[in-house]
Coordinates of C-alpha atoms in Angstrom, one line a residue:
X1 CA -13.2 35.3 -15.0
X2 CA -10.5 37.4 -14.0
X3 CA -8.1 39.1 -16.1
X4 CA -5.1 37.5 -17.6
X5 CA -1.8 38.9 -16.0
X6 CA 0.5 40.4 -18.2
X7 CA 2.3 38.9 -21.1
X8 CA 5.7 39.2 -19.2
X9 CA 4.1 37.3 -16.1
X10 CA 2.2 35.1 -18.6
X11 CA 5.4 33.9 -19.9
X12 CA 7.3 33.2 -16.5
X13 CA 4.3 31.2 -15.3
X14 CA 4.6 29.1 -18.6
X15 CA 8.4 28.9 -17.8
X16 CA 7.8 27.6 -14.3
X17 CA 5.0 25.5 -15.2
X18 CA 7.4 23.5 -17.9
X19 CA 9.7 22.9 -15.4
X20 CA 6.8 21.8 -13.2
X21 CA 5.3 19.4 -15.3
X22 CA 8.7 17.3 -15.1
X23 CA 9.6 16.9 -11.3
X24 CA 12.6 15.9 -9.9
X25 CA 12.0 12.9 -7.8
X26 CA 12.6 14.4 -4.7
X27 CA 10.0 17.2 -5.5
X28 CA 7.4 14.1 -5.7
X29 CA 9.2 12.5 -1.9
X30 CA 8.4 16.1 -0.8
X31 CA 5.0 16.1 -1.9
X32 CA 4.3 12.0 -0.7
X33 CA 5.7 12.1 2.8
X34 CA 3.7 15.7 3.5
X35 CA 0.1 14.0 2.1
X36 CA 0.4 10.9 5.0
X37 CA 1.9 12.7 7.3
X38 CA 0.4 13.5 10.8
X39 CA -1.5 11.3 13.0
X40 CA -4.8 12.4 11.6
X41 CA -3.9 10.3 8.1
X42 CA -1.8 7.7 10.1
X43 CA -4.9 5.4 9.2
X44 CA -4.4 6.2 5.5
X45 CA -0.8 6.1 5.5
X46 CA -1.3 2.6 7.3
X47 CA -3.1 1.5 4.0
X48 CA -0.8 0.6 1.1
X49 CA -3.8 0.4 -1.8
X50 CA -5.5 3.9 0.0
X51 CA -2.3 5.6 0.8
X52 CA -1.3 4.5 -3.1
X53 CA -4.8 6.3 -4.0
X54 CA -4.0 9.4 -2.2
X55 CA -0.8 10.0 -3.8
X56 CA -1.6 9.4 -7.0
X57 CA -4.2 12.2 -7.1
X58 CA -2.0 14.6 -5.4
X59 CA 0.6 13.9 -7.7
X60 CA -1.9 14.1 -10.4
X61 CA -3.4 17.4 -9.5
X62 CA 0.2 18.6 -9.7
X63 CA 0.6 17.7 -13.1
X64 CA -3.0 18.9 -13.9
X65 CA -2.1 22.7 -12.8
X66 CA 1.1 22.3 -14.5
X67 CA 0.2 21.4 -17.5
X68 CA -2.6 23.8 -17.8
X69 CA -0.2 26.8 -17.0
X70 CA 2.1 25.6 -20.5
X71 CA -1.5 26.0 -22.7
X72 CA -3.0 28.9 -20.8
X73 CA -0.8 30.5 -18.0
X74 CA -2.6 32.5 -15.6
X75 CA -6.1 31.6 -16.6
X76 CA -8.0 29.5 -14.0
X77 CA -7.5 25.9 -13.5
X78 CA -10.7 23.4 -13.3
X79 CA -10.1 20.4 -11.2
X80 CA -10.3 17.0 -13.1
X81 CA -13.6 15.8 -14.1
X82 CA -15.3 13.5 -12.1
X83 CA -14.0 10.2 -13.3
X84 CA -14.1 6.7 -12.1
X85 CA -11.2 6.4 -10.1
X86 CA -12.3 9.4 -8.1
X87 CA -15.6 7.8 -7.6
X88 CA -14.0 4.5 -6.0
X89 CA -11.3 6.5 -3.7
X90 CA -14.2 8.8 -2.7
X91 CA -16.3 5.0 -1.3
X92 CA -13.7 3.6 0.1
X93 CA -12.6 6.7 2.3
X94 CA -16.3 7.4 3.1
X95 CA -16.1 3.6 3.8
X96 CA -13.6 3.7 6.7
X97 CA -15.0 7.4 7.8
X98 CA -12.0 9.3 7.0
X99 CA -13.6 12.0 5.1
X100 CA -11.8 15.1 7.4
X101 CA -7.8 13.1 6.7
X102 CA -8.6 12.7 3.2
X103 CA -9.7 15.8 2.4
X104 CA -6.5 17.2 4.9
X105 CA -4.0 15.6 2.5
X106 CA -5.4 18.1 0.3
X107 CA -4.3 21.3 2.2
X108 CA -0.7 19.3 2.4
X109 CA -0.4 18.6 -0.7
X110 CA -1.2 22.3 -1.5
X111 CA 1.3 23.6 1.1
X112 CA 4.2 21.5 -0.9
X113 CA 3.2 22.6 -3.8
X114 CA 3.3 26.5 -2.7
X115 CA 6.8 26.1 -1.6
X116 CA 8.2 24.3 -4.4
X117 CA 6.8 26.5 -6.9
X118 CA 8.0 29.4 -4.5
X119 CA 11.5 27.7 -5.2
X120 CA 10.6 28.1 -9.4
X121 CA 9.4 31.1 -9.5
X122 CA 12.6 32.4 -7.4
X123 CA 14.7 30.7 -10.1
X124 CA 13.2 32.8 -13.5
X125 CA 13.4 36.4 -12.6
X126 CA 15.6 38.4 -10.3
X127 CA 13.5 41.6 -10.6
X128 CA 11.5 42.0 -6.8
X129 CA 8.9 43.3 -8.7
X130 CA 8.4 41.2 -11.1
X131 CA 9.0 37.9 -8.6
X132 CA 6.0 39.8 -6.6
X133 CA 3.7 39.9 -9.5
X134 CA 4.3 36.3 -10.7
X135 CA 3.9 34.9 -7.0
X136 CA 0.7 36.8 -6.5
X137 CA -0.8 35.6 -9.5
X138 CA 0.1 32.1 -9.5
X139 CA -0.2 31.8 -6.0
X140 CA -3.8 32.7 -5.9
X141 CA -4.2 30.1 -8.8
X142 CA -2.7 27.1 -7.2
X143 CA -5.2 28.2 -4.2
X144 CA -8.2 28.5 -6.2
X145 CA -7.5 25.1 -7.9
X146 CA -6.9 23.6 -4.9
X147 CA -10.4 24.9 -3.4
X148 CA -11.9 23.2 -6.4
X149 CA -10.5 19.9 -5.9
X150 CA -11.7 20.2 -2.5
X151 CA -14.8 21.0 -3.1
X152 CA -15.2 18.5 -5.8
X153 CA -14.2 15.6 -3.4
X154 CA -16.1 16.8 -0.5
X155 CA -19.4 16.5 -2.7
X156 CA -18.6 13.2 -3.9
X157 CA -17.7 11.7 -0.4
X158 CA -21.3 13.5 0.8
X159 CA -23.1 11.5 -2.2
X160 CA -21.3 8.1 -1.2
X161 CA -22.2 9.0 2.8
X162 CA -25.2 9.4 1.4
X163 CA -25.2 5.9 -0.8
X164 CA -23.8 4.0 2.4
X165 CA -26.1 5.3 5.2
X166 CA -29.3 4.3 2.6
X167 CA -27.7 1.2 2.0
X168 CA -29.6 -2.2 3.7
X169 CA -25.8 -3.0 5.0
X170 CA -25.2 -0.5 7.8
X171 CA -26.5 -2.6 10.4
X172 CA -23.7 -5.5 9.8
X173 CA -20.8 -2.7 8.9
X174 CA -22.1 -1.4 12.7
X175 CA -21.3 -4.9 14.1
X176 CA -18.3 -5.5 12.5
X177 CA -17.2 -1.7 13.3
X178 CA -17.7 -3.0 16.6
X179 CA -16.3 -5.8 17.2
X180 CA -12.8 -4.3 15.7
X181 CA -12.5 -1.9 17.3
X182 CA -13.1 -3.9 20.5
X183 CA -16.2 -1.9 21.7
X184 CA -18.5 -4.0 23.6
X185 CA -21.3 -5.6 21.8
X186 CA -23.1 -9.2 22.9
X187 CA -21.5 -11.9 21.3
X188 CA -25.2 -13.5 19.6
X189 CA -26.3 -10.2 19.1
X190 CA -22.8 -9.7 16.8
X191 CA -23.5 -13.3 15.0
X192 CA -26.8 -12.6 14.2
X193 CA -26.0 -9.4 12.4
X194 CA -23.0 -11.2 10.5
X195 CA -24.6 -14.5 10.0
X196 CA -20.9 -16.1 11.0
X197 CA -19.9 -17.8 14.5
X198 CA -17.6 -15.9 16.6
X199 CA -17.0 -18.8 19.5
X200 CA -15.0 -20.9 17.6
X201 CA -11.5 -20.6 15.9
X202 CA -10.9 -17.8 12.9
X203 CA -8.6 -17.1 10.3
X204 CA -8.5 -13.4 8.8
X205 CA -7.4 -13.0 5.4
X206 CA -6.8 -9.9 3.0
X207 CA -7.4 -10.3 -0.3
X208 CA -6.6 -6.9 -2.9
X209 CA -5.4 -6.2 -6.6
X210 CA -3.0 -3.8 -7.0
X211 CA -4.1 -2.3 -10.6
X212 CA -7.4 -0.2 -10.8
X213 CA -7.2 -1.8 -14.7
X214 CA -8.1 -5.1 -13.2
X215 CA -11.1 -7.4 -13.4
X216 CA -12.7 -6.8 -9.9
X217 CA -14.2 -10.0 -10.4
X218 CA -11.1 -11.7 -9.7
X219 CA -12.1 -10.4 -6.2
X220 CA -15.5 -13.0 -6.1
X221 CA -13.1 -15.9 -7.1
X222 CA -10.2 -15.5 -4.6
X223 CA -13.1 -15.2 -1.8
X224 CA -14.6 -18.6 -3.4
X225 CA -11.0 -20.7 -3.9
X226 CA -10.1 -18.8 0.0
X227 CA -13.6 -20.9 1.0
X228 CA -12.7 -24.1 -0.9
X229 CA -9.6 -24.3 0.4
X230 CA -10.7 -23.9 3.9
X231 CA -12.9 -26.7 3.5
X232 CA -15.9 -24.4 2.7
X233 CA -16.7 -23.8 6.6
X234 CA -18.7 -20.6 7.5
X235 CA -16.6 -17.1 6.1
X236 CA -17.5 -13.7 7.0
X237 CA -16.9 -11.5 3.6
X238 CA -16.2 -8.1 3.9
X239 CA -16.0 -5.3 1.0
X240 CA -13.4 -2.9 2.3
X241 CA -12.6 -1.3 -1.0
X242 CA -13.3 -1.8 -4.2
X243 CA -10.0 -3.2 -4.6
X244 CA -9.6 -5.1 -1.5
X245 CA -11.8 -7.5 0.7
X246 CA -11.1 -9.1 4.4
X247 CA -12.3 -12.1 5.1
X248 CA -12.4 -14.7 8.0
X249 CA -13.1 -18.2 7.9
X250 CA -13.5 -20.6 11.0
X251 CA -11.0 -23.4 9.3
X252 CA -7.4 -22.3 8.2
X253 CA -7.1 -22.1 4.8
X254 CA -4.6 -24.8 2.9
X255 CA -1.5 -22.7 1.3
X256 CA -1.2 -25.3 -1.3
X257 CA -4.5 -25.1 -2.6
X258 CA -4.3 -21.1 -1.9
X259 CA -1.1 -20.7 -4.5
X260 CA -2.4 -23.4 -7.0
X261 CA -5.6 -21.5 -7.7
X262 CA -4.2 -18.2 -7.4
X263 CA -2.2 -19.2 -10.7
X264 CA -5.6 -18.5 -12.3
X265 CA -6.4 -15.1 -10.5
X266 CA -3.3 -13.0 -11.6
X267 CA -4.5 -9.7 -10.5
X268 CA -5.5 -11.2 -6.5
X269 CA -2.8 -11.3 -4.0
X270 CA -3.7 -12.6 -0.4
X271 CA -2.4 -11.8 3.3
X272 CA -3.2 -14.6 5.9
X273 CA -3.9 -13.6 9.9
X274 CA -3.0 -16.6 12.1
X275 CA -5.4 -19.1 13.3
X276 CA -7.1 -17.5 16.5
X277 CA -10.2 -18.1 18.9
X278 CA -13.1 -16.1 20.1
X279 CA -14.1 -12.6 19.3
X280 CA -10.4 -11.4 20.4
X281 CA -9.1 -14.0 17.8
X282 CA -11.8 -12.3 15.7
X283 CA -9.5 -9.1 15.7
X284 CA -6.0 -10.5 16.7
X285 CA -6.1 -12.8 13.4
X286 CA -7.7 -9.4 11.2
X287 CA -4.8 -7.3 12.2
X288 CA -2.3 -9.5 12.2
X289 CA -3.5 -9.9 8.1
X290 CA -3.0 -6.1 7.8
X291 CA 0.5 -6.5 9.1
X292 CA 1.4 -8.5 6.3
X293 CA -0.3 -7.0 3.8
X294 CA 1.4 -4.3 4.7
X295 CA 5.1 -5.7 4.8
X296 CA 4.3 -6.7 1.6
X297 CA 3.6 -3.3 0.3
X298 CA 6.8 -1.9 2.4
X299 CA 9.3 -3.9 0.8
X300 CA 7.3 -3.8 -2.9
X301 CA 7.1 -7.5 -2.6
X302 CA 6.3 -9.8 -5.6
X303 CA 4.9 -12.5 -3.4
X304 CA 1.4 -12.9 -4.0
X305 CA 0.1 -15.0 -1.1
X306 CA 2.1 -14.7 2.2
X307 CA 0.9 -15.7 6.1
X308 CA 1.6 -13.6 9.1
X309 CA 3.0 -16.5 10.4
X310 CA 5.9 -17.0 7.8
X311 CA 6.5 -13.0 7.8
X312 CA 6.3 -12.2 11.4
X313 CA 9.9 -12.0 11.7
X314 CA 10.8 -10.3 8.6
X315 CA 7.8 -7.9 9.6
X316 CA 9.9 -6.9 12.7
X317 CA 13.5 -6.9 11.0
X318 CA 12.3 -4.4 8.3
X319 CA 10.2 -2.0 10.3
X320 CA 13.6 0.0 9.5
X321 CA 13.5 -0.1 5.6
X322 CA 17.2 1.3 4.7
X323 CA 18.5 -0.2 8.3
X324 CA 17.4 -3.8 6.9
X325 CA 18.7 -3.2 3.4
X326 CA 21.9 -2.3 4.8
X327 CA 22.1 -5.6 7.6
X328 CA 21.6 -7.5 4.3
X329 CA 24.2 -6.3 1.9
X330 CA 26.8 -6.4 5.1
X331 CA 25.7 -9.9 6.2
X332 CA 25.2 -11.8 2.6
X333 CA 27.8 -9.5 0.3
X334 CA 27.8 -11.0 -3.2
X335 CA 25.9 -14.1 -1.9
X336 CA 23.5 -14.8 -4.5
X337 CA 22.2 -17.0 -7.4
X338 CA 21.9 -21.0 -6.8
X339 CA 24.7 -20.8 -3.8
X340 CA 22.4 -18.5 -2.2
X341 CA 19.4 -20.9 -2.5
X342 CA 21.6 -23.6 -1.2
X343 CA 22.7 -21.8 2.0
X344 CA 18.9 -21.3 2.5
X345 CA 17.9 -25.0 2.6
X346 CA 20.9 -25.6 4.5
X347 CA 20.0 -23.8 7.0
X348 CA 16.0 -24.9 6.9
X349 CA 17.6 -28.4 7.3
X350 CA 19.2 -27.1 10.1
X351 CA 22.4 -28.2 8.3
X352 CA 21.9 -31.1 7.3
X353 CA 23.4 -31.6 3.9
X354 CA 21.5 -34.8 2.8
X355 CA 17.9 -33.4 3.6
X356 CA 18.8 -29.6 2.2
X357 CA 19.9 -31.5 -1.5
X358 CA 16.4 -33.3 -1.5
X359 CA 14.8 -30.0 -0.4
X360 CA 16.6 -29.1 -3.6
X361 CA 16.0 -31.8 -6.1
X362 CA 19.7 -31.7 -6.7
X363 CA 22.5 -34.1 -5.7
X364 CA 24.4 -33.7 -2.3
X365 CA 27.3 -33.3 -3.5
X366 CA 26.5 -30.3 -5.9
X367 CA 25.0 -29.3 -2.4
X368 CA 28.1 -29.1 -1.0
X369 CA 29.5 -27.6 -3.6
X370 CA 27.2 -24.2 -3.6
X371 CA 27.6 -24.3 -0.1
X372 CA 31.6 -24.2 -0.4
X373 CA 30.9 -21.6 -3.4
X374 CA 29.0 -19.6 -0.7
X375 CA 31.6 -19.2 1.6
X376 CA 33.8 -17.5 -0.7
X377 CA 31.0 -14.9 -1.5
X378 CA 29.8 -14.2 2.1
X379 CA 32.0 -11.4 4.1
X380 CA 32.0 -14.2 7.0
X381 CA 32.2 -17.7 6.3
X382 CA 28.8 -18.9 7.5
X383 CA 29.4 -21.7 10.3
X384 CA 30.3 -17.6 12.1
X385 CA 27.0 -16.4 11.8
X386 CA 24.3 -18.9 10.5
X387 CA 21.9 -16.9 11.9
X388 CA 22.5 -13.7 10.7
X389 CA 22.7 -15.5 7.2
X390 CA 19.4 -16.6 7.7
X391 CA 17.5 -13.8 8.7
X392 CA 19.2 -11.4 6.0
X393 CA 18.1 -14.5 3.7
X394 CA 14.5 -14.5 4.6
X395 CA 14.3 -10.9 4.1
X396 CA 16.1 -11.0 0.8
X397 CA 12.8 -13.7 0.1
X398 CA 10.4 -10.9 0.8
X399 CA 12.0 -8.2 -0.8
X400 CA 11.7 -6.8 -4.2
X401 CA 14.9 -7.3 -5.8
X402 CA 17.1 -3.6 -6.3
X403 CA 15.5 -2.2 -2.3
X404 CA 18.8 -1.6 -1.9
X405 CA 18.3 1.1 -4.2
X406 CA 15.0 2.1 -2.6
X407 CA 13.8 5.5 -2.7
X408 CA 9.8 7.1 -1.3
X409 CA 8.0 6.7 -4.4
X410 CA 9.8 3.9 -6.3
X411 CA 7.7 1.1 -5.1
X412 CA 5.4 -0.3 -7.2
X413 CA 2.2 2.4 -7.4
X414 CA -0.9 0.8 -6.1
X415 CA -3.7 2.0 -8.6
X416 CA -6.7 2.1 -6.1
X417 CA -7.8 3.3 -2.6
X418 CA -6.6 -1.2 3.1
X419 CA -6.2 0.1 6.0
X420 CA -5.4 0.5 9.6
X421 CA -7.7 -1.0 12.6
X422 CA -10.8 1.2 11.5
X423 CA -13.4 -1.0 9.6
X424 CA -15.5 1.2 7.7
X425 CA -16.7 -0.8 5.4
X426 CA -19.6 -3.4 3.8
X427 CA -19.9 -6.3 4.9
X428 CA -21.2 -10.0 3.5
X429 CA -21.4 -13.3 4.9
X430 CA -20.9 -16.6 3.1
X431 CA -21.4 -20.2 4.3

């Protein structure tokens, strides 16, 4: 072990290490956008529940060095022990073969954290000398704990390689590896791996929990009610993540029976692709699930079961996150509240007043009321601009309430490690 530096040192590094261990939100922004960033971890970034993973242990490692510079400053730093959450993040990036953008995030992560603690230490002394003694020492800490982390992670992700590659369901991941990334591979030679028909008609559907706290198990269920209410026709099952599963089925699920027995899965929330034929309907309904997913995650949606075709729109609207937040506050001003919901049905009944106050369950001419209210609470009464009204509506539907507000980082934290277009991952088949 090397020697401690001197008190004087000792005591700046505990300084700077308080300060540290409470960031300032945009010291944690820093640090996010830098661990996604580049178009080697596009894939992760892509992934709400992986991209959620990735942050959480940078942030955490942070933290970790932090706080063991306030009990011992200047003495080494260990990384964290090998736990079970490290374990599952570790599978699931090993699953979707992005061991070398993982373990980059890393390095990023370390290169935000050299300048901002460049920025501390530049804050406690004013003495050259001193500033040089205090970043030499701590500088070569946050490098050697960052080593470790690395190294700690890179021997889990070879024992998982390790797992996987042993494991008697390579040959399927293989096919379905395949046929999403639209190599070509025989169609009956594809089936017979999979055990599911790719000829006829498909719907994809991702199903994940958010909380690493949940009962997994919940997982088994969705992929059983998602089969029920399909009709129980042939479904391809598909482990991408401990937390997440995609499946297709070759009958489109009913929404009805989808939300009904979701009521008993709290912890499962479900994207649907659109119904699609053949092996490019295969793929085409898949990512179109991911796309949803992901709006869901972008705007920190509560919504628990959505379908790309009901989102599509709002997908494309809010691509822009603080450009959308700002089309709705100018288009629906202090539209809210029951008048709000009223304007809604209006316009779903394509203005008919009779068929939006059954929509409803309320009398017409309470109806007409809200609707009247509404006018005085939009910027623009709304026989101007229905259909601005409606599309700043529909996104308002999908949104968490307070985006307005929004900031990197204050969306709900996703406690595990889906995914962009690269299927690395275990695959099952049910009939």
């Amino acid at each position: 072990m090397p020697p401690l530096p001197p008190p004087r040192i000792r005591r700046l590094i505990r300084q700077g290490a308080e300060i540290a261990l409470n960031p300032q939100p945009e010291w944690l922004a820093e640090l996010d956008a830098a661990t996604l960033a580049g178009e080697t971890r596009r894939p992760i970034a892509a992934d709400p529940v992986l991209s959620a993973g990735l942050r959480r242990v940078n942030r955490a490692n942070l933290l970790r060095w932090a706080a063991a510079n306030v009990t011992a400053p200047g003495a080494p730093v260990p990384p964290a022990p090998e736990g079970e959450e490290q374990r599952l993040i570790a599978r699931d990036i090993v699953r979707r073969g992005l061991d070398e953008p993982a373990l980059d995030s890393y390095r990023a992560g370390e290169s935000v954290a050299v300048r901002l603690w460049t920025r501390i230490a530049c804050s406690l002394t004013a003495d050259p000398e001193e500033l040089r003694d205090l970043l030499e020492v701590s500088l070569r800490s946050i490098s050697a704990f960052v080593d470790a982390c690395v190294g700690e992670m890179s021997a889990l992700l070879r024992a998982e390689r390790a797992a996987l590659t042993g494991s008697n369901h390579a040959e399927r991941l293989h096919a379905v590896t395949l046929l999403l990334d639209g190599a070509p591979i025989a169609r009956a030679r594809a089936e017979a791996r999979l055990g599911y028909p790719l000829a006829g008609p498909h719907t994809a559907a991702v199903l994940w929990v958010d909380d690493l706290d949940a009962d997994f198990a919940q997982l088994d269920r969705a992929a059983d009610l998602l089969a029920a209410a399909a009709g129980r026709p042939p479904v391809l099952d598909v482990t991408a993540s401990a937390a997440t599963r995609w499946l297709w089925t070759a009958a489109r699920p009913d929404p009805s029976v989808l939300r009904t027995g979701l009521d008993r899965l709290p912890a499962v929330r479900i994207a649907l692709g659109p119904a699609a034929t053949g092996v490019n309907g295969f793929r085409r309904s898949h990512l179109d699930a991911l796309t949803t997913q992901r709006m869901l995650a972008r705007l920190a949606s509560v919504q628990r079961l959505a379908s790309h075709d009901e989102i599509e729109l709002v997908s494309l609207l809010t691509q822009d996150l603080e450009g959308a937040d700002r089309f709705v506050r100018r288009v629906l001003g202090a539209l809210d509240g029951p008048p709000a919901e009223a304007v809604r049905a209006y316009l779903a009944e394509q203005c008919n007043a009779t068929r939006a106050a059954t929509r409803l369950f309320t009398h017409r001419n309470t109806l007409l009321r809200r609707l009247a209210h509404a006018d005085t609470l939009l910027p623009r009464p709304l026989h101007e601009n229905p259909l601005e009204v409606a599309a700043a509506l529909e996104i308002r539907k999908w949104q968490a309430r307070g985006a307005g507000n929004r900031a990197e980082g204050n969306a709900p934290h996703h406690r595990i490690a889906t995914q962009d277009s690269d299927p690395h991952v275990i695959a099952t088949s049910r009939t």
